[in-house]
Amino acid sequence: MSLTLSKKAQAVKPSSTLAITAKAKELKAQGKDVVGFGAGEPDFNTPDNICEAAVKAIHDGFTKYTPASGTNELKEAICKKLESFNHLHYEPNQIVISNGGKHSLTNIFSAILNPGDEVIIPGPYWLSYPEIVKLAGGTPVFVMSTKEDNYKVTADQIRKACTDKTKALVINTPSNPTGMLYSEEELRAIAQVAIEKDFYVVADEMYEYLTYGSEKHVSIASFGEDIYKRTITCSGLSKSYAMTGWRIGYTASSVEIAKLMGSVQSHQTSNPNSIAQKAALEALTGPQDTVETMKAEFNKRRKYMYERIQQMPYISALEPQGAFYVFVDVSEVLSKSYKGQKIEEVAQIGEILINEYNVAVVPCGDFGYPDHIRLSYAISIEQIEKGLDRIEAFLKELQ
Ligand code: GLU
């Protein structure tokens, strides 16, 4: 007998993005004028038609269990969206609807991994991938990219990282935290490696609607049967429809994998919230103009933020093409001193900014890049302006 705790759970780091977001919200609640560049959370309210669908669901008594992997009507709506937007054909029995994107990823790795299986994660990566892989018994293998490569890994790098234990590769485009998009050519080369080496591709396309430049979002599963059957595409409603709190994510995969994920989910959580499923149905099938309005606003903020950062001393960034993040290189700041104290770690920058300048940013050590910070532009332009003024004031203090 022993009261020791799970080694697997103890090996997991808490989500620093959520911790920073919570801290910024708490300080705001205490009356502090905090600018929150931390949260990957749209500042817009969920559009009215979506909220109304949820209210109607409550009044109609749609408040009971649904099938564990989600309602058929929502699966059908997801299939239609996958067909028209992603050029992917799926039937409803290939779709599993879950409690947000993280839950979808948890299901995916639970369905495909055996102990010791390796999952290639290109860096910079969203901090939850390695933790979710570890929880499912897998081993993350990081393949890092550089700013010179636009923070994107190449097919050759992936090929070199393959071992006989490689089970899957995560491809996140548009990327959190870099805002970069993989081009069709780059994705085709990566798909070729997946086919050649025979591993799964976990395509996290959560930010698929949020692209701004000439580069368009492309789904890797759309390149033909060989890659389609190896890919599990995952997305959700949180970012495009300002529905972070509703927790609706989904996967599209082979029927076999969908069945496994459905079984796992049936024991772990049962169905995603019934009311949120009705809201998601309205989001996907109702008017889409709010998505465009939000996207246009993100685009304005993106341009403003990028231009301002270009003019600041010691920091630099690539112009983001998608999502709502700017990935800022702060390596020069790490050789400076602030008020006589040497700045040695990116976490110190985060601490100084929140404690002395009331600005929340995400230090990116947990994203694999300890000389970068992530700034979200999912906040109003006024807030962005104020927050950047403060960051600039901090930079001017450096010696
Ligand atoms: N995905 C968002 C972010 O990166 C929300 C927080 C989280 O889930 O980590 O900020």
Tab-separated table of C-alpha atoms and ligand atoms in Angstrom, residues 15-19 21 37-41 102 126-128 176-177 206-207 239 244 247 324-325 362 367 374 376, ligand 1:
chain	number	residue	atom	x	y	z
A	15	SER	CA	-1.261	25.292	-18.848
A	16	SER	CA	0.582	28.604	-18.585
A	17	THR	CA	-1.682	30.245	-21.194
A	18	LEU	CA	-4.696	29.595	-18.996
A	19	ALA	CA	-2.785	30.635	-15.841
A	21	THR	CA	-5.248	34.572	-18.707
A	37	PHE	CA	-2.190	39.960	-24.558
A	38	GLY	CA	-2.249	36.488	-23.014
A	39	ALA	CA	-5.490	34.826	-23.879
A	40	GLY	CA	-6.130	33.164	-27.173
A	41	GLU	CA	-9.714	34.207	-26.702
A	102	LYS	CA	-8.210	19.875	-26.249
A	126	TRP	CA	1.088	25.030	-28.801
A	127	LEU	CA	2.055	24.107	-25.267
A	128	SER	CA	-0.713	21.544	-24.726
A	176	ASN	CA	-0.577	28.971	-32.578
A	177	PRO	CA	1.799	30.651	-31.543
A	206	MET	CA	-8.594	25.295	-35.198
A	207	TYR	CA	-7.685	28.658	-36.785
A	239	LYS	CA	-11.955	30.860	-32.232
A	244	THR	CA	-14.453	29.613	-26.233
A	247	ARG	CA	-16.477	23.994	-25.471
A	324	PHE	CA	-4.540	35.966	-33.854
A	325	TYR	CA	-1.023	35.860	-32.457
A	362	VAL	CA	2.852	34.705	-22.823
A	367	PHE	CA	6.094	26.524	-26.599
A	374	ARG	CA	3.425	35.537	-27.745
A	376	SER	CA	-2.595	37.810	-28.815
B	1	GLU	N1	-5.603	27.986	-27.125
B	1	GLU	C1	-5.655	29.244	-26.484
B	1	GLU	C2	-4.258	29.813	-26.252
B	1	GLU	O1	-3.290	29.261	-26.691
B	1	GLU	C3	-6.457	29.183	-25.224
B	1	GLU	C4	-5.733	28.775	-23.989
B	1	GLU	C5	-5.294	27.375	-24.087
B	1	GLU	O2	-6.158	26.549	-24.292
B	1	GLU	O3	-4.099	27.151	-23.965
B	1	GLU	O4	-4.168	30.848	-25.656
